[in-house]
Short mmCIF file of C-alpha atoms and ligand atoms in Angstrom, two decimals:
data_model
loop_
_atom_site.label_atom_id
_atom_site.label_comp_id
_atom_site.label_asym_id
_atom_site.label_seq_id
_atom_site.Cartn_x
_atom_site.Cartn_y
_atom_site.Cartn_z
CA UNK A 1 -0.03 0.29 0.53
CA UNK A 2 1.06 3.46 -1.15
CA UNK A 3 2.43 5.29 1.95
CA UNK A 4 -0.20 8.17 3.11
CA UNK A 5 1.13 11.10 2.46
CA UNK A 6 1.28 14.18 4.46
CA UNK A 7 1.82 17.95 3.49
CA UNK A 8 4.44 19.16 6.74
CA UNK A 9 3.31 23.07 6.18
CA UNK A 10 5.81 25.47 8.82
CA UNK A 11 5.42 29.02 9.49
CA UNK A 12 7.34 31.38 10.08
CA UNK A 13 7.30 30.84 14.20
CA UNK A 14 10.50 30.13 16.89
CA UNK A 15 8.11 26.83 17.64
CA UNK A 16 9.27 25.88 14.17
CA UNK A 17 11.62 23.78 15.41
CA UNK A 18 9.56 21.54 16.59
CA UNK A 19 8.72 20.73 13.34
CA UNK A 20 11.69 19.06 13.45
CA UNK A 21 10.76 15.87 15.53
CA UNK A 22 7.22 15.98 14.21
CA UNK A 23 8.43 15.47 10.88
CA UNK A 24 10.53 13.00 12.14
CA UNK A 25 7.78 10.42 13.96
CA UNK A 26 6.36 10.90 10.56
CA UNK A 27 8.24 9.82 8.35
CA UNK A 28 9.55 7.39 10.89
CA UNK A 29 5.72 6.15 10.99
CA UNK A 30 6.13 5.06 7.55
CA UNK A 31 3.65 8.72 6.38
CA UNK A 32 4.96 9.60 2.85
CA UNK A 33 6.06 14.05 4.15
CA UNK A 34 6.94 17.06 1.88
CA UNK A 35 7.64 19.64 3.70
CA UNK A 36 6.52 23.35 2.52
CA UNK A 37 8.01 25.92 4.60
CA UNK A 38 6.77 29.83 4.18
CA UNK A 39 10.47 32.15 3.32
CA UNK A 40 10.49 33.46 7.17
CA UNK A 41 10.06 29.51 8.65
CA UNK A 42 13.66 29.71 6.41
CA UNK A 43 15.03 32.71 9.43
CA UNK A 44 14.19 29.55 12.11
CA UNK A 45 14.80 26.12 10.46
CA UNK A 46 16.89 26.21 7.53
CA UNK A 47 15.99 23.85 3.92
CA UNK A 48 18.84 21.54 3.92
CA UNK A 49 17.13 20.36 7.57
CA UNK A 50 14.13 19.65 6.75
CA UNK A 51 14.97 18.03 3.02
CA UNK A 52 16.87 15.51 5.32
CA UNK A 53 14.60 15.50 7.66
CA UNK A 54 11.58 14.08 5.04
CA UNK A 55 13.92 12.65 2.15
CA UNK A 56 11.99 15.70 -0.31
CA UNK A 57 13.14 18.45 -1.65
CA UNK A 58 11.96 21.67 0.53
CA UNK A 59 10.13 24.46 -1.09
CA UNK A 60 8.80 27.95 -0.42
CA UNK A 61 7.71 29.25 -3.21
CA UNK A 62 5.40 28.33 -6.49
CA UNK A 63 7.78 29.50 -9.24
CA UNK A 64 10.09 26.17 -8.30
CA UNK A 65 10.12 22.52 -10.93
CA UNK A 66 6.94 24.70 -12.06
CA UNK A 67 6.66 21.97 -14.74
CA UNK A 68 5.49 19.84 -12.06
CA UNK A 69 2.53 22.79 -11.17
CA UNK A 70 3.30 22.13 -7.86
CA UNK A 71 0.72 24.86 -6.15
CA UNK A 72 -1.14 22.68 -7.49
CA UNK A 73 -0.36 18.87 -7.28
CA UNK A 74 0.88 19.08 -3.63
CA UNK A 75 -2.73 20.00 -2.40
CA UNK A 76 -4.42 17.57 -4.45
CA UNK A 77 -2.18 14.77 -3.77
CA UNK A 78 -2.40 15.38 -0.09
CA UNK A 79 -3.96 12.24 2.78
CA UNK A 80 -3.14 15.86 5.53
CA UNK A 81 -1.88 19.41 5.82
CA UNK A 82 -0.77 19.44 9.12
CA UNK A 83 1.06 23.22 9.44
CA UNK A 84 3.20 23.67 12.44
CA UNK A 85 3.97 26.04 13.84
CA UNK A 86 0.89 28.49 12.79
CA UNK A 87 1.02 31.86 13.38
CA UNK A 88 -0.34 34.90 13.71
CA UNK A 89 -0.62 35.40 9.98
CA UNK A 90 -0.68 32.36 8.31
CA UNK A 91 -4.20 31.77 9.79
CA UNK A 92 -5.57 34.79 9.14
CA UNK A 93 -4.13 33.91 5.33
CA UNK A 94 -5.47 30.53 4.98
CA UNK A 95 -9.01 31.88 6.33
CA UNK A 96 -8.91 34.97 4.20
CA UNK A 97 -8.05 32.75 0.90
CA UNK A 98 -5.26 34.75 0.13
CA UNK A 99 -2.62 32.10 -1.46
CA UNK A 100 0.84 34.19 -2.54
CA UNK A 101 3.81 31.24 -1.52
CA UNK A 102 3.42 27.48 -1.97
CA UNK A 103 2.68 26.93 1.64
CA UNK A 104 -1.08 29.04 1.05
CA UNK A 105 -1.96 28.55 -2.52
CA UNK A 106 -1.60 23.90 -0.60
CA UNK A 107 -3.46 25.24 1.79
CA UNK A 108 -6.64 26.02 -0.41
CA UNK A 109 -5.88 23.05 -3.12
CA UNK A 110 -5.96 20.66 -0.84
CA UNK A 111 -9.14 18.32 -0.46
CA UNK A 112 -8.36 16.96 2.52
CA UNK A 113 -8.32 16.85 6.56
CA UNK A 114 -6.07 19.77 7.31
CA UNK A 115 -5.35 20.68 11.32
CA UNK A 116 -3.87 23.87 12.08
CA UNK A 117 -0.80 23.70 15.15
CA UNK A 118 -1.31 27.31 16.15
CA UNK A 119 1.80 28.99 18.32
CA UNK A 120 2.26 32.20 19.05
CA UNK A 121 1.92 35.25 22.36
CA UNK A 122 -0.71 35.13 23.64
CA UNK A 123 -2.02 39.02 23.14
CA UNK A 124 -1.93 37.48 19.68
CA UNK A 125 -3.86 34.49 20.32
CA UNK A 126 -6.86 36.43 22.29
CA UNK A 127 -6.86 39.15 19.75
CA UNK A 128 -10.66 39.95 18.09
CA UNK A 129 -9.54 39.37 14.33
CA UNK A 130 -7.45 36.06 15.43
CA UNK A 131 -10.16 34.16 17.04
CA UNK A 132 -12.27 35.01 14.72
CA UNK A 133 -9.72 33.61 11.80
CA UNK A 134 -10.14 30.42 14.29
CA UNK A 135 -13.90 30.84 14.05
CA UNK A 136 -12.94 30.55 10.06
CA UNK A 137 -10.86 27.95 9.66
CA UNK A 138 -13.27 25.72 12.04
CA UNK A 139 -17.07 26.67 9.98
CA UNK A 140 -15.13 25.23 7.01
CA UNK A 141 -14.03 22.19 8.71
CA UNK A 142 -10.75 22.26 9.88
CA UNK A 143 -9.11 20.91 12.71
CA UNK A 144 -7.79 23.95 14.95
CA UNK A 145 -5.99 22.37 18.24
CA UNK A 146 -5.92 24.93 21.73
CA UNK A 147 -1.90 26.30 21.63
CA UNK A 148 -0.54 24.71 24.72
CA UNK A 149 -0.54 27.10 28.10
CA UNK A 150 3.77 27.38 29.67
CA UNK A 151 6.67 29.21 28.83
CA UNK A 152 6.74 31.55 25.64
CA UNK A 153 10.21 33.06 23.79
CA UNK A 154 11.72 35.49 25.61
CA UNK A 155 10.47 35.70 29.19
CA UNK A 156 6.99 35.42 28.84
CA UNK A 157 4.80 32.77 29.69
CA UNK A 158 0.86 31.63 29.07
CA UNK A 159 -1.04 30.38 26.38
CA UNK A 160 0.39 30.44 23.07
CA UNK A 161 2.89 27.52 23.11
CA UNK A 162 2.77 24.77 20.51
CA UNK A 163 2.21 21.51 22.34
CA UNK A 164 4.16 18.46 22.20
CA UNK A 165 5.31 16.83 18.57
CA UNK A 166 4.53 13.51 20.09
CA UNK A 167 0.89 15.10 20.70
CA UNK A 168 0.50 16.81 17.61
CA UNK A 169 1.75 13.60 16.45
CA UNK A 170 -1.23 11.85 18.13
CA UNK A 171 -3.69 14.29 16.59
CA UNK A 172 -3.15 13.82 13.27
CA UNK A 173 -3.38 10.24 13.48
CA UNK A 174 -5.90 10.29 14.43
CA UNK A 175 -7.17 13.11 11.79
CA UNK A 176 -5.96 10.50 9.21
CA UNK A 177 -7.67 7.14 10.39
CA UNK A 178 -11.16 9.07 10.39
CA UNK A 179 -10.50 10.75 6.77
CA UNK A 180 -13.29 12.19 4.83
CA UNK A 181 -15.04 11.72 8.42
CA UNK A 182 -11.86 13.47 10.54
CA UNK A 183 -13.46 17.25 11.02
CA UNK A 184 -17.18 16.34 11.77
CA UNK A 185 -17.15 18.22 15.41
CA UNK A 186 -15.36 21.22 13.72
CA UNK A 187 -17.03 25.01 14.93
CA UNK A 188 -18.94 22.92 17.73
CA UNK A 189 -18.15 24.07 21.66
CA UNK A 190 -17.64 20.56 23.34
CA UNK A 191 -17.55 19.94 27.08
CA UNK A 192 -15.66 16.69 28.80
CA UNK A 193 -15.31 16.20 32.67
CA UNK A 194 -13.40 13.89 33.41
CA UNK A 195 -11.69 11.63 36.84
CA UNK A 196 -12.59 11.71 40.02
CA UNK A 197 -13.69 14.57 42.82
CA UNK A 198 -12.46 14.90 46.05
CA UNK A 199 -13.81 16.05 49.28
CA UNK A 200 -11.82 17.29 51.83
CA UNK A 201 -12.39 16.88 55.55
CA UNK A 202 -8.84 18.82 56.96
CA UNK A 203 -6.24 19.74 54.53
CA UNK A 204 -4.22 16.50 54.72
CA UNK A 205 -7.46 14.47 54.39
CA UNK A 206 -9.76 13.90 51.78
CA UNK A 207 -13.47 11.60 49.77
CA UNK A 208 -11.87 10.33 47.01
CA UNK A 209 -12.69 7.77 44.75
CA UNK A 210 -11.00 5.33 41.79
CA UNK A 211 -11.60 7.73 39.34
CA UNK A 212 -7.97 8.05 36.58
CA UNK A 213 -9.63 10.37 34.25
CA UNK A 214 -8.82 7.97 31.24
CA UNK A 215 -11.74 7.62 29.76
CA UNK A 216 -12.11 11.60 30.11
CA UNK A 217 -9.02 12.57 28.42
CA UNK A 218 -10.19 10.41 26.03
CA UNK A 219 -13.16 12.08 25.01
CA UNK A 220 -11.62 15.75 25.22
CA UNK A 221 -8.53 13.74 22.93
CA UNK A 222 -10.92 12.42 19.36
CA UNK A 223 -13.64 15.00 19.89
CA UNK A 224 -9.78 16.88 19.32
CA UNK A 225 -9.33 15.27 16.51
CA UNK A 226 -13.43 15.32 14.76
CA UNK A 227 -12.29 19.91 14.74
CA UNK A 228 -14.05 19.88 17.34
CA UNK A 229 -13.04 23.12 20.42
CA UNK A 230 -13.22 21.35 23.30
CA UNK A 231 -12.75 22.10 26.99
CA UNK A 232 -12.03 19.47 29.73
CA UNK A 233 -12.71 19.91 33.31
CA UNK A 234 -10.65 18.10 35.24
CA UNK A 235 -10.97 16.41 38.14
CA UNK A 236 -7.35 15.82 40.44
CA UNK A 237 -5.85 12.92 37.88
CA UNK A 238 -2.67 12.31 36.82
CA UNK A 239 -2.31 12.26 32.66
CA UNK A 240 -0.48 15.38 30.82
CA UNK A 241 -3.02 17.62 29.36
CA UNK A 242 -4.31 16.29 26.43
CA UNK A 243 -3.06 18.65 22.83
CA UNK A 244 -5.09 21.58 22.16
CA UNK A 245 -7.88 20.56 24.90
CA UNK A 246 -8.41 24.14 26.83
CA UNK A 247 -8.37 22.81 30.45
CA UNK A 248 -9.83 23.57 32.96
CA UNK A 249 -8.41 22.21 36.82
CA UNK A 250 -11.04 21.18 39.49
CA UNK A 251 -11.44 19.64 42.94
CA UNK A 252 -14.77 19.63 44.40
CA UNK A 253 -17.59 18.85 43.26
CA UNK A 254 -18.82 22.21 44.09
CA UNK A 255 -15.67 23.82 41.24
CA UNK A 256 -16.78 21.00 39.34
CA UNK A 257 -20.45 22.39 38.77
CA UNK A 258 -19.01 25.51 39.18
CA UNK A 259 -16.59 25.30 35.97
CA UNK A 260 -19.04 22.99 34.15
CA UNK A 261 -21.64 25.39 34.11
CA UNK A 262 -19.58 28.55 33.04
CA UNK A 263 -18.07 26.12 29.96
CA UNK A 264 -21.61 24.38 29.04
CA UNK A 265 -22.58 27.83 28.25
CA UNK A 266 -22.24 28.53 25.13
CA UNK A 267 -21.12 24.28 24.43
CA UNK A 268 -22.91 22.27 21.40
CA UNK A 269 -23.14 19.14 23.71
CA UNK A 270 -22.03 18.31 27.34
CA UNK A 271 -20.08 14.83 28.27
CA UNK A 272 -19.97 14.17 32.34
CA UNK A 273 -17.57 11.62 32.08
CA UNK A 274 -16.06 12.68 35.80
CA UNK A 275 -16.47 10.55 39.06
CA UNK A 276 -18.69 13.29 41.37
CA UNK A 277 -19.54 12.64 44.91
CA UNK A 278 -22.25 12.37 45.88
CA UNK A 279 -21.39 13.18 49.06
CA UNK A 280 -18.79 16.02 51.09
CA UNK A 281 -18.55 15.94 54.91
CA UNK A 282 -20.06 18.38 56.24
CA UNK A 283 -17.59 20.15 57.70
CA UNK A 284 -13.77 21.48 57.50
CA UNK A 285 -11.34 21.35 59.80
CA UNK A 286 -8.55 24.43 58.90
CA UNK A 287 -6.17 22.04 61.38
CA UNK A 288 -6.19 18.18 60.55
CA UNK A 289 -7.98 16.13 62.77
CA UNK A 290 -6.09 14.58 65.71
CA UNK A 291 -6.99 10.90 67.19
CA UNK A 292 -7.55 10.89 71.09
CA UNK A 293 -6.79 8.04 73.36
CA UNK A 294 -9.73 6.92 74.60
CA UNK A 295 -12.29 7.60 72.56
CA UNK A 296 -14.37 7.04 69.28
CA UNK A 297 -13.73 8.57 66.25
CA UNK A 298 -16.31 11.52 66.17
CA UNK A 299 -18.53 10.04 62.48
CA UNK A 300 -18.43 12.31 59.54
CA UNK A 301 -20.93 13.93 58.71
CA UNK A 302 -21.86 13.92 55.39
CA UNK A 303 -24.60 16.86 52.60
CA UNK A 304 -25.37 16.20 49.17
CA UNK A 305 -23.37 17.51 46.45
CA UNK A 306 -24.95 19.51 43.34
CA UNK A 307 -25.33 17.09 41.09
CA UNK A 308 -24.40 17.96 37.45
CA UNK A 309 -26.03 15.62 34.93
CA UNK A 310 -28.98 16.71 36.62
CA UNK A 311 -29.01 19.80 36.44
CA UNK A 312 -27.53 20.25 32.69
CA UNK A 313 -30.13 18.21 31.44
CA UNK A 314 -32.84 20.01 33.19
CA UNK A 315 -31.36 23.53 32.45
CA UNK A 316 -30.10 23.85 28.74
CA UNK A 317 -27.94 26.39 28.97
CA UNK A 318 -28.52 26.87 24.16
CA UNK A 319 -31.46 25.04 22.94
CA UNK A 320 -30.62 21.90 21.11
CA UNK A 321 -27.91 21.21 24.01
CA UNK A 322 -26.22 17.17 23.91
CA UNK A 323 -25.90 15.90 27.46
CA UNK A 324 -24.22 12.65 28.09
CA UNK A 325 -23.61 10.80 31.19
CA UNK A 326 -22.71 8.25 32.37
CA UNK A 327 -22.80 5.42 34.75
CA UNK A 328 -20.42 2.93 36.45
CA UNK A 329 -22.97 0.14 38.22
CA UNK A 330 -21.77 -3.59 40.13
CA UNK A 331 -25.14 -5.02 39.18
CA UNK A 332 -28.59 -5.35 37.35
CA UNK A 333 -26.19 -3.00 34.58
CA UNK A 334 -28.77 -2.89 31.64
CA UNK A 335 -32.21 -1.62 34.42
CA UNK A 336 -30.12 0.75 36.75
CA UNK A 337 -28.86 2.35 33.63
CA UNK A 338 -32.53 2.76 31.68
CA UNK A 339 -33.47 4.13 35.19
CA UNK A 340 -30.72 6.80 35.35
CA UNK A 341 -30.93 8.27 32.35
CA UNK A 342 -35.37 8.95 33.01
CA UNK A 343 -33.50 10.14 36.41
CA UNK A 344 -31.02 12.35 34.83
CA UNK A 345 -33.15 13.42 31.95
CA UNK A 346 -29.95 13.90 29.50
CA UNK A 347 -30.05 12.07 26.11
CA UNK A 348 -27.72 9.79 26.32
CA UNK A 349 -25.96 7.42 28.88
CA UNK A 350 -22.40 4.68 28.89
CA UNK A 351 -23.61 2.55 31.14
CA UNK A 352 -20.62 0.38 32.42
CA UNK A 353 -20.07 -2.09 34.44
CA UNK A 354 -17.68 -1.41 36.96
CA UNK A 355 -15.67 -3.56 39.94
CA UNK A 356 -12.86 -4.66 40.91
CA UNK A 357 -10.08 -5.10 38.72
CA UNK A 358 -12.65 -3.54 35.01
CA UNK A 359 -12.75 0.28 34.32
CA UNK A 360 -11.18 2.28 36.71
CA UNK A 361 -7.77 3.39 35.71
CA UNK A 362 -6.76 0.33 33.11
CA UNK A 363 -6.99 1.67 29.58
CA UNK A 364 -9.45 -0.57 28.18
CA UNK A 365 -13.80 -0.33 28.63
CA UNK A 366 -16.74 -1.99 27.53
CA UNK A 367 -20.45 -0.32 27.52
CA UNK A 368 -23.17 0.06 26.29
CA UNK A 369 -24.66 4.04 25.46
CA UNK A 370 -28.91 4.86 25.46
CA UNK A 371 -30.06 7.11 24.90
CA UNK A 372 -33.38 8.73 26.09
CA UNK A 373 -35.20 8.59 21.97
CA UNK A 374 -34.97 4.04 23.58
CA UNK A 375 -31.71 3.21 21.64
CA UNK A 376 -29.74 1.09 22.73
CA UNK A 377 -25.66 0.43 21.36
CA UNK A 378 -22.96 -1.31 22.74
CA UNK A 379 -19.61 -1.06 22.62
CA UNK A 380 -17.66 -4.20 22.73
CA UNK A 381 -14.30 -4.58 25.17
CA UNK A 382 -11.53 -2.39 23.41
CA UNK A 383 -9.43 1.04 23.66
CA UNK A 384 -11.46 4.31 25.71
CA UNK A 385 -10.69 5.89 22.54
CA UNK A 386 -13.07 3.88 20.65
CA UNK A 387 -15.56 3.94 23.02
CA UNK A 388 -15.40 7.64 22.48
CA UNK A 389 -15.62 8.11 19.45
CA UNK A 390 -18.66 6.02 19.97
CA UNK A 391 -20.63 8.86 21.89
CA UNK A 392 -19.28 11.39 19.51
CA UNK A 393 -20.41 9.74 16.70
CA UNK A 394 -23.68 9.14 18.88
CA UNK A 395 -23.44 13.23 19.92
CA UNK A 396 -22.84 14.00 15.96
CA UNK A 397 -26.33 12.77 15.08
CA UNK A 398 -28.46 14.27 17.67
CA UNK A 399 -26.39 17.84 17.38
CA UNK A 400 -28.75 20.85 15.60
N1 LIG B 1 -22.80 13.28 38.35
C1 LIG B 1 -22.99 14.38 38.92
N2 LIG B 1 -22.99 15.11 40.30
C2 LIG B 1 -23.17 14.47 40.75
C3 LIG B 1 -23.15 13.28 40.80
C4 LIG B 1 -23.16 12.54 39.47
O1 LIG B 1 -22.98 15.06 37.46
N3 LIG B 1 -23.60 14.61 42.24
C5 LIG B 1 -22.59 12.34 37.15
C6 LIG B 1 -20.92 11.62 36.43
O2 LIG B 1 -20.32 13.21 36.13
C7 LIG B 1 -22.12 10.54 36.23
C8 LIG B 1 -23.25 10.95 36.44
O3 LIG B 1 -24.22 11.42 37.05
O4 LIG B 1 -22.26 10.87 34.38
C9 LIG B 1 -23.69 8.86 36.78
O5 LIG B 1 -23.74 9.03 38.02
P1 LIG B 1 -23.66 8.30 39.64
O6 LIG B 1 -23.31 8.88 40.57
O7 LIG B 1 -23.93 6.45 39.24
O8 LIG B 1 -25.31 8.66 39.49
P2 LIG B 1 -26.06 8.98 40.80
O9 LIG B 1 -27.28 9.43 39.99
O10 LIG B 1 -25.66 9.62 41.96
O11 LIG B 1 -26.63 7.21 41.41
P3 LIG B 1 -25.90 5.96 42.12
O12 LIG B 1 -27.38 5.73 42.90
O13 LIG B 1 -25.23 5.33 41.98
O14 LIG B 1 -24.51 6.32 42.60
#
């Protein structure tokens, strides 16, 4: 079989050096990569590096090898175009259809999925012009992944870093695997909660649960690859931030509720994969609770936490918003799932059986997704990303 053809567009930002690593990952995993740098990208990394690493000449202008009509051919033949780093200038040109060099021509002729991995200073990313350009590109079906937060050029820190090349590679792999169906969530905002809440008793102890966050993180990663703008509300997970998602970290159920409701205000879909504690200690001891010789331990009084899923379902922030819950059950899995779906009022409920060695902390899962319309979709035992993709398939069918 032919190797998948990838165009790696590189625009002129300091993060261009990280694209060398992305190029290596792509070529070493069996992709045929053409690098198309802009003239300014060559100020950061030279033509020799791109050619040597890709095994193809790295051309910036349409005037070289004109007989091969490169400005049309490279884009037409590609299975994927990934622009990393994508500068504010590149996003603006792509959004407005300008074509003054080989990369911008290629973006106009490509009919395959296109991924932009922006990198710039926070002010440039937040500028209304850039916001609008990104929204335009997403509406048209491009996958624009959110920049990471961290150290920028010089001494600044903030949002605008190019995500890790390994992470961009994973996004590319997922987008390629989906082929032309790639960006069915483009232009959509989705919110995913993940992990497990911790309800503090005192400064050192809490009531918690065993959720690792893996299923929620898989939902966030797959939604990024399907083109969505993703807000991941993460409760106490130790997993690395998924590339391309906005991550909001929370601790308790009350904090999770606040973050989810805020993000849900303009969301097309909300998926509650987090294990939210149903109860919290009625009182928080500001000093560590000490044992006293000869005294019985004091009972812990609990109060109910808000039910975020039920609240989201009852008061949809926008018409047509799709709300998805998860149910972890140990017995009577389907009957309990149906009853929970009705009780919570959500559109879809992912029901999985849990036990000592099942689901928690595992990279695999098996579930049935129940729909409020009476549907039941069985998802066989497999990677959590496969279950995540089925959830997004069912969400995409329900989005209007
Ligand atoms: N959930 C929530 N807020 C809570 C508790 C749960 O939003 N306070 C959400 C979870 O994120 C999940 C779904 O509700 O999507 C199911 O959670 P679960 O605890 O299994 O449901 P309960 O109704 O609490 O049922 P059970 O009696 O089995 O605990």
